[in-house]
Amino acid sequence: MITRWVDPPKNAQRIPAMSLALASPKTLSPFSFLCNPNKPNPQIHNLIPKFATLNHNPLPDSSPIDRKSEQQTERGLKFDTGETFFRQESATGRDLGVLAATLYKKSRGRLRILDALCGCGIRSLRYLVEAEADFVLVNDGNVESRDVITANLSQVERGSGEEEERWRVTLMDANRIMTECYLNRDFYDLIDIDSFGSDSSFLRSAINALRMDGLLYVTSTDGFSSGGRRPQQTLAAYGAYVRPMPYSNELGLRMLIGGVVRVASVMGYRVTPLFSYYSYHGPVFRVMLRVIRGKLPDSRHYGFISYCRDCGNSQEFSWEELGRICCPCSDSKVSMSLVVSGPLWTGPLHDTSYITDMLTLAKEWGWAGSDTGTDLDKLLNTMAAESDPILPFGFINLDEVASRAKVNSPALKAVVSALQKEGYAVSRSHIESNALKTNCPMSECIRIAQELQQ
Ligand SMILES: C[S@@+](CC[C@H](N)C(=O)[O-])C[C@H]1O[C@@H](n2cnc3c(N)ncnc32)[C@H](O)[C@@H]1O
């Protein structure tokens, strides 16, 4: 069993390092976070046997993961990372979670959070201090993290009794703690699942432990899958056959939302994304979803998308159209140039009014605003623009336009104003800096790029 954790997967040795770097970002493995490779932790093997059977390629030496005990400060809060997994770059994901949680508390007047994979507990600390959560259940599967989590949380008075208790630490497998909460009818307003790889095994128990109309914050770090390199894996994890497409990191978000849509609908729930966030560190795909009672109304926003390698256009297909998928650029009834992925989420990635409220709150707190010039400010503004329902899924990279137009890559600002002048909807993409979301077809983008070159 232990050998299984330490050995790299057989095929990993056959892939040259260079091609790995070019292919797509690495998949972060559960193995890396659960134990120090030099000191496998038998307690975790016993605790999480199922987890150990998932992807277990060890991280390369250049991994940015910090396992040294270190004092950190985030948004003015001091904490220790101990030997736990901690990524400073995930601070933005934590900011977004805190903003959404705060809005939830403002509108409902209560906030109970379950931080199911808490690492050193920084997320929980922030939910308590910044979002003023009434109670946070702070859980991690690594029993060795108890002291560091407790020490970090101790900055907030623990309180006691049902009314007063602010936080509690548990060290269990996430599925087990969430199932126990469900069985005890102990429901939560927000459940945060900060997991690794394409582990979707937590979704069902999380939805069970969630209060009606609650928020589910889920993560995937599987860049190989969203890049279309492992369609069998995405089919197993999220029920979507994902193939290589130019906007693969957006597909990663859509595949994750679609996976939750599927699990939730089996259980009689419907989900809508409040925000979706891709970060290249990792990479990490995060989505905050509202879970409400009710079936998927129809197949709207849950279907198939195609990309044509010949003309560069993308299309959306419903289930009814499955047998008739072809691209208008081809005379033939069968378009060999089409790449199809799905089923996945095809609707908006964000809820415009939630993003606007998050931005207002971020400004109130001095986290965003015209004078701060922060990344969070840019991110939320771009998300707000991206959430325009007129904009289709995917994005068009200007390097692809330039290559098809046989010109140098045009300046993004110039293309935006040309598209707007011609009446097309357009926004930047928070996922890729040199890309645009637009309802303008590729052929017109090519013409505009050529005209701009003259
Ligand atoms: C990405 S880290 C969490 C980082 C933390 N949320 C933060 O923001 O810094 C994932 C954590 O999940 C824990 N973990 C992995 N598998 C688990 C499981 N099956 N049940 C509970 N915890 C698990 C690991 O010990 C690790 O601390």
mmCIF file of N, CA and C and ligand atoms in Angstrom, residues 5 28-35 44 47-52 54 74 79 81 83-88 90-91 93-94 115-124 139-143 145 149 170-178 192-196 199 201-202 219 221 286, ligand 1:
data_model
loop_
_atom_site.group_PDB
_atom_site.id
_atom_site.type_symbol
_atom_site.label_atom_id
_atom_site.label_comp_id
_atom_site.label_asym_id
_atom_site.label_seq_id
_atom_site.Cartn_x
_atom_site.Cartn_y
_atom_site.Cartn_z
ATOM 1 N N TRP A 5 1.769 4.673 -2.859
ATOM 2 C CA TRP A 5 1.744 6.128 -2.671
ATOM 3 C C TRP A 5 3.031 6.777 -3.156
ATOM 4 N N LEU A 28 -2.405 18.250 -9.729
ATOM 5 C CA LEU A 28 -1.865 18.134 -8.384
ATOM 6 C C LEU A 28 -2.456 16.901 -7.746
ATOM 7 N N SER A 29 -1.621 16.133 -7.120
ATOM 8 C CA SER A 29 -2.121 14.853 -6.629
ATOM 9 C C SER A 29 -2.472 14.897 -5.156
ATOM 10 N N PRO A 30 -3.454 14.115 -4.748
ATOM 11 C CA PRO A 30 -3.804 14.034 -3.342
ATOM 12 C C PRO A 30 -2.603 13.610 -2.527
ATOM 13 N N PHE A 31 -1.805 12.739 -3.120
ATOM 14 C CA PHE A 31 -0.647 12.210 -2.430
ATOM 15 C C PHE A 31 0.205 13.333 -1.856
ATOM 16 N N SER A 32 0.469 14.326 -2.700
ATOM 17 C CA SER A 32 1.411 15.363 -2.332
ATOM 18 C C SER A 32 0.971 16.122 -1.103
ATOM 19 N N PHE A 33 -0.335 16.254 -0.918
ATOM 20 C CA PHE A 33 -0.809 17.088 0.164
ATOM 21 C C PHE A 33 -1.028 16.297 1.429
ATOM 22 N N LEU A 34 -1.267 15.022 1.254
ATOM 23 C CA LEU A 34 -1.612 14.255 2.427
ATOM 24 C C LEU A 34 -0.408 13.826 3.226
ATOM 25 N N CYS A 35 0.719 13.674 2.586
ATOM 26 C CA CYS A 35 1.872 13.260 3.368
ATOM 27 C C CYS A 35 3.153 13.728 2.736
ATOM 28 N N ILE A 44 -2.889 8.438 7.817
ATOM 29 C CA ILE A 44 -3.732 8.961 6.739
ATOM 30 C C ILE A 44 -4.130 7.836 5.799
ATOM 31 N N LEU A 47 -7.014 6.402 7.419
ATOM 32 C CA LEU A 47 -8.144 7.321 7.510
ATOM 33 C C LEU A 47 -8.848 7.480 6.164
ATOM 34 N N ILE A 48 -8.046 7.567 5.100
ATOM 35 C CA ILE A 48 -8.624 7.898 3.810
ATOM 36 C C ILE A 48 -8.232 6.857 2.772
ATOM 37 N N PRO A 49 -8.659 5.628 2.941
ATOM 38 C CA PRO A 49 -8.207 4.598 2.006
ATOM 39 C C PRO A 49 -8.638 4.880 0.578
ATOM 40 N N LYS A 50 -9.857 5.419 0.408
ATOM 41 C CA LYS A 50 -10.384 5.653 -0.915
ATOM 42 C C LYS A 50 -9.564 6.718 -1.637
ATOM 43 N N PHE A 51 -9.196 7.705 -0.886
ATOM 44 C CA PHE A 51 -8.451 8.824 -1.450
ATOM 45 C C PHE A 51 -7.116 8.355 -2.022
ATOM 46 N N ALA A 52 -6.531 7.390 -1.320
ATOM 47 C CA ALA A 52 -5.214 6.922 -1.719
ATOM 48 C C ALA A 52 -5.228 6.235 -3.074
ATOM 49 N N LEU A 54 -6.731 7.361 -5.719
ATOM 50 C CA LEU A 54 -6.889 8.299 -6.837
ATOM 51 C C LEU A 54 -5.527 8.610 -7.446
ATOM 52 N N GLU A 74 -2.307 37.223 5.979
ATOM 53 C CA GLU A 74 -3.213 37.403 4.828
ATOM 54 C C GLU A 74 -4.316 38.358 5.253
ATOM 55 N N PHE A 79 -1.107 33.804 10.818
ATOM 56 C CA PHE A 79 -1.351 32.377 11.040
ATOM 57 C C PHE A 79 -0.091 31.594 10.695
ATOM 58 N N THR A 81 1.503 28.031 9.011
ATOM 59 C CA THR A 81 1.125 26.979 8.055
ATOM 60 C C THR A 81 1.559 25.592 8.529
ATOM 61 N N GLU A 83 3.106 22.113 8.912
ATOM 62 C CA GLU A 83 3.542 21.193 7.846
ATOM 63 C C GLU A 83 2.412 21.001 6.836
ATOM 64 N N THR A 84 1.393 21.833 6.901
ATOM 65 C CA THR A 84 0.214 21.625 6.048
ATOM 66 C C THR A 84 0.454 22.158 4.645
ATOM 67 N N PHE A 85 -0.431 21.774 3.760
ATOM 68 C CA PHE A 85 -0.393 22.329 2.420
ATOM 69 C C PHE A 85 -0.923 23.760 2.493
ATOM 70 N N PHE A 86 -0.170 24.693 1.923
ATOM 71 C CA PHE A 86 -0.646 26.078 1.890
ATOM 72 C C PHE A 86 -0.123 26.749 0.629
ATOM 73 N N ARG A 87 -0.998 27.460 -0.037
ATOM 74 C CA ARG A 87 -0.611 28.227 -1.212
ATOM 75 C C ARG A 87 -0.998 29.685 -1.002
ATOM 76 N N GLN A 88 0.024 30.535 -1.002
ATOM 77 C CA GLN A 88 -0.230 31.967 -0.874
ATOM 78 C C GLN A 88 -1.099 32.458 -2.049
ATOM 79 N N SER A 90 -3.483 31.203 -3.447
ATOM 80 C CA SER A 90 -4.925 30.936 -3.346
ATOM 81 C C SER A 90 -5.656 32.019 -2.555
ATOM 82 N N ALA A 91 -4.913 33.082 -2.158
ATOM 83 C CA ALA A 91 -5.537 34.150 -1.360
ATOM 84 C C ALA A 91 -6.737 34.756 -2.094
ATOM 85 N N GLY A 93 -8.793 33.312 -4.190
ATOM 86 C CA GLY A 93 -9.915 32.372 -4.047
ATOM 87 C C GLY A 93 -10.537 32.501 -2.664
ATOM 88 N N ARG A 94 -9.689 32.728 -1.655
ATOM 89 C CA ARG A 94 -10.223 32.907 -0.291
ATOM 90 C C ARG A 94 -10.949 34.252 -0.181
ATOM 91 N N ASP A 115 -15.879 23.966 6.583
ATOM 92 C CA ASP A 115 -14.639 24.026 5.797
ATOM 93 C C ASP A 115 -14.084 22.604 5.826
ATOM 94 N N ALA A 116 -14.417 21.829 4.769
ATOM 95 C CA ALA A 116 -14.223 20.376 4.843
ATOM 96 C C ALA A 116 -12.782 19.919 4.637
ATOM 97 N N LEU A 117 -11.979 20.721 3.933
ATOM 98 C CA LEU A 117 -10.567 20.363 3.710
ATOM 99 C C LEU A 117 -9.755 21.618 4.023
ATOM 100 N N CYS A 118 -9.550 21.876 5.313
ATOM 101 C CA CYS A 118 -9.141 23.220 5.746
ATOM 102 C C CYS A 118 -7.646 23.488 5.681
ATOM 103 N N GLY A 119 -6.790 22.491 5.472
ATOM 104 C CA GLY A 119 -5.340 22.735 5.491
ATOM 105 C C GLY A 119 -4.931 23.232 6.868
ATOM 106 N N CYS A 120 -4.366 24.454 6.935
ATOM 107 C CA CYS A 120 -3.952 25.008 8.236
ATOM 108 C C CYS A 120 -5.094 25.781 8.894
ATOM 109 N N GLY A 121 -6.209 25.963 8.193
ATOM 110 C CA GLY A 121 -7.372 26.624 8.802
ATOM 111 C C GLY A 121 -7.508 28.100 8.467
ATOM 112 N N ILE A 122 -6.690 28.602 7.536
ATOM 113 C CA ILE A 122 -6.756 30.037 7.236
ATOM 114 C C ILE A 122 -8.123 30.455 6.683
ATOM 115 N N ARG A 123 -8.706 29.611 5.849
ATOM 116 C CA ARG A 123 -10.026 29.909 5.290
ATOM 117 C C ARG A 123 -11.054 30.084 6.408
ATOM 118 N N SER A 124 -11.042 29.133 7.340
ATOM 119 C CA SER A 124 -11.997 29.171 8.446
ATOM 120 C C SER A 124 -11.789 30.437 9.272
ATOM 121 N N ASN A 139 -12.506 21.263 9.361
ATOM 122 C CA ASN A 139 -12.121 19.845 9.238
ATOM 123 C C ASN A 139 -10.952 19.644 8.270
ATOM 124 N N ASP A 140 -10.107 18.694 8.611
ATOM 125 C CA ASP A 140 -9.092 18.235 7.659
ATOM 126 C C ASP A 140 -8.811 16.763 7.949
ATOM 127 N N GLY A 141 -8.459 16.009 6.906
ATOM 128 C CA GLY A 141 -8.201 14.582 7.078
ATOM 129 C C GLY A 141 -6.849 14.280 7.690
ATOM 130 N N ASN A 142 -5.979 15.271 7.759
ATOM 131 C CA ASN A 142 -4.636 15.016 8.275
ATOM 132 C C ASN A 142 -4.598 15.234 9.787
ATOM 133 N N VAL A 143 -4.543 14.149 10.534
ATOM 134 C CA VAL A 143 -4.604 14.257 11.998
ATOM 135 C C VAL A 143 -3.405 15.015 12.561
ATOM 136 N N SER A 145 -2.366 17.772 11.654
ATOM 137 C CA SER A 145 -2.546 19.226 11.553
ATOM 138 C C SER A 145 -3.322 19.809 12.744
ATOM 139 N N ILE A 149 -3.920 23.918 13.307
ATOM 140 C CA ILE A 149 -5.271 24.445 13.028
ATOM 141 C C ILE A 149 -5.827 25.102 14.304
ATOM 142 N N THR A 170 -12.394 19.253 13.612
ATOM 143 C CA THR A 170 -12.506 17.795 13.501
ATOM 144 C C THR A 170 -11.441 17.325 12.500
ATOM 145 N N LEU A 171 -11.002 16.084 12.659
ATOM 146 C CA LEU A 171 -9.948 15.544 11.787
ATOM 147 C C LEU A 171 -10.437 14.238 11.189
ATOM 148 N N MET A 172 -11.263 14.361 10.185
ATOM 149 C CA MET A 172 -11.895 13.184 9.580
ATOM 150 C C MET A 172 -11.845 13.286 8.065
ATOM 151 N N ASP A 173 -12.127 12.166 7.443
ATOM 152 C CA ASP A 173 -12.321 12.186 6.003
ATOM 153 C C ASP A 173 -13.515 13.111 5.723
ATOM 154 N N ALA A 174 -13.375 13.956 4.700
ATOM 155 C CA ALA A 174 -14.413 14.963 4.419
ATOM 156 C C ALA A 174 -15.783 14.330 4.185
ATOM 157 N N ASN A 175 -15.804 13.204 3.469
ATOM 158 C CA ASN A 175 -17.099 12.566 3.209
ATOM 159 C C ASN A 175 -17.735 12.092 4.506
ATOM 160 N N ARG A 176 -16.901 11.638 5.411
ATOM 161 C CA ARG A 176 -17.439 11.121 6.662
ATOM 162 C C ARG A 176 -18.036 12.246 7.514
ATOM 163 N N ILE A 177 -17.305 13.349 7.633
ATOM 164 C CA ILE A 177 -17.827 14.442 8.482
ATOM 165 C C ILE A 177 -19.117 15.022 7.864
ATOM 166 N N MET A 178 -19.139 15.150 6.536
ATOM 167 C CA MET A 178 -20.334 15.726 5.908
ATOM 168 C C MET A 178 -21.525 14.778 6.041
ATOM 169 N N ASP A 192 -17.322 24.549 1.975
ATOM 170 C CA ASP A 192 -16.133 24.833 1.177
ATOM 171 C C ASP A 192 -15.351 23.541 0.996
ATOM 172 N N ILE A 193 -15.198 23.129 -0.266
ATOM 173 C CA ILE A 193 -14.485 21.879 -0.576
ATOM 174 C C ILE A 193 -13.252 22.238 -1.398
ATOM 175 N N ASP A 194 -12.143 22.419 -0.729
ATOM 176 C CA ASP A 194 -10.916 22.840 -1.415
ATOM 177 C C ASP A 194 -10.070 21.592 -1.693
ATOM 178 N N SER A 195 -10.534 20.795 -2.665
ATOM 179 C CA SER A 195 -9.905 19.478 -2.874
ATOM 180 C C SER A 195 -8.914 19.506 -4.041
ATOM 181 N N PHE A 196 -8.318 18.356 -4.300
ATOM 182 C CA PHE A 196 -7.279 18.254 -5.333
ATOM 183 C C PHE A 196 -7.749 17.476 -6.550
ATOM 184 N N ASP A 199 -11.269 15.348 -8.066
ATOM 185 C CA ASP A 199 -11.972 14.525 -7.088
ATOM 186 C C ASP A 199 -13.390 15.053 -6.889
ATOM 187 N N SER A 201 -15.747 13.126 -5.611
ATOM 188 C CA SER A 201 -16.414 12.174 -4.713
ATOM 189 C C SER A 201 -17.064 12.858 -3.504
ATOM 190 N N PHE A 202 -16.747 14.154 -3.290
ATOM 191 C CA PHE A 202 -17.315 14.851 -2.133
ATOM 192 C C PHE A 202 -18.659 15.510 -2.433
ATOM 193 N N THR A 219 -13.778 22.978 -5.945
ATOM 194 C CA THR A 219 -12.498 23.193 -6.617
ATOM 195 C C THR A 219 -12.108 21.975 -7.454
ATOM 196 N N THR A 221 -8.333 20.866 -9.557
ATOM 197 C CA THR A 221 -6.993 21.342 -9.929
ATOM 198 C C THR A 221 -6.451 20.501 -11.089
ATOM 199 N N ARG A 286 -12.281 27.158 -9.556
ATOM 200 C CA ARG A 286 -13.171 27.259 -8.386
ATOM 201 C C ARG A 286 -14.520 27.792 -8.821
HETATM 202 C C1 LIG B 1 -5.805 22.286 -0.910
HETATM 203 S S1 LIG B 1 -5.512 21.786 0.745
HETATM 204 C C2 LIG B 1 -6.507 22.875 1.636
HETATM 205 C C3 LIG B 1 -5.997 24.268 1.656
HETATM 206 C C4 LIG B 1 -6.827 25.188 2.490
HETATM 207 N N1 LIG B 1 -8.239 25.068 2.211
HETATM 208 C C5 LIG B 1 -6.362 26.612 2.262
HETATM 209 O O1 LIG B 1 -7.117 27.456 1.758
HETATM 210 O O2 LIG B 1 -5.190 26.903 2.576
HETATM 211 C C6 LIG B 1 -6.391 20.299 0.856
HETATM 212 C C7 LIG B 1 -6.427 19.688 2.231
HETATM 213 O O3 LIG B 1 -7.276 18.556 2.134
HETATM 214 C C8 LIG B 1 -6.843 17.579 3.051
HETATM 215 N N2 LIG B 1 -7.439 16.326 2.573
HETATM 216 C C9 LIG B 1 -7.113 15.574 1.512
HETATM 217 N N3 LIG B 1 -7.961 14.555 1.370
HETATM 218 C C10 LIG B 1 -8.884 14.678 2.336
HETATM 219 C C11 LIG B 1 -10.044 13.949 2.687
HETATM 220 N N4 LIG B 1 -10.426 12.877 2.002
HETATM 221 N N5 LIG B 1 -10.754 14.355 3.748
HETATM 222 C C12 LIG B 1 -10.399 15.451 4.458
HETATM 223 N N6 LIG B 1 -9.304 16.183 4.170
HETATM 224 C C13 LIG B 1 -8.554 15.797 3.121
HETATM 225 C C14 LIG B 1 -5.340 17.669 2.995
HETATM 226 O O4 LIG B 1 -4.783 17.206 4.202
HETATM 227 C C15 LIG B 1 -5.120 19.178 2.773
HETATM 228 O O5 LIG B 1 -4.876 19.821 3.982
#
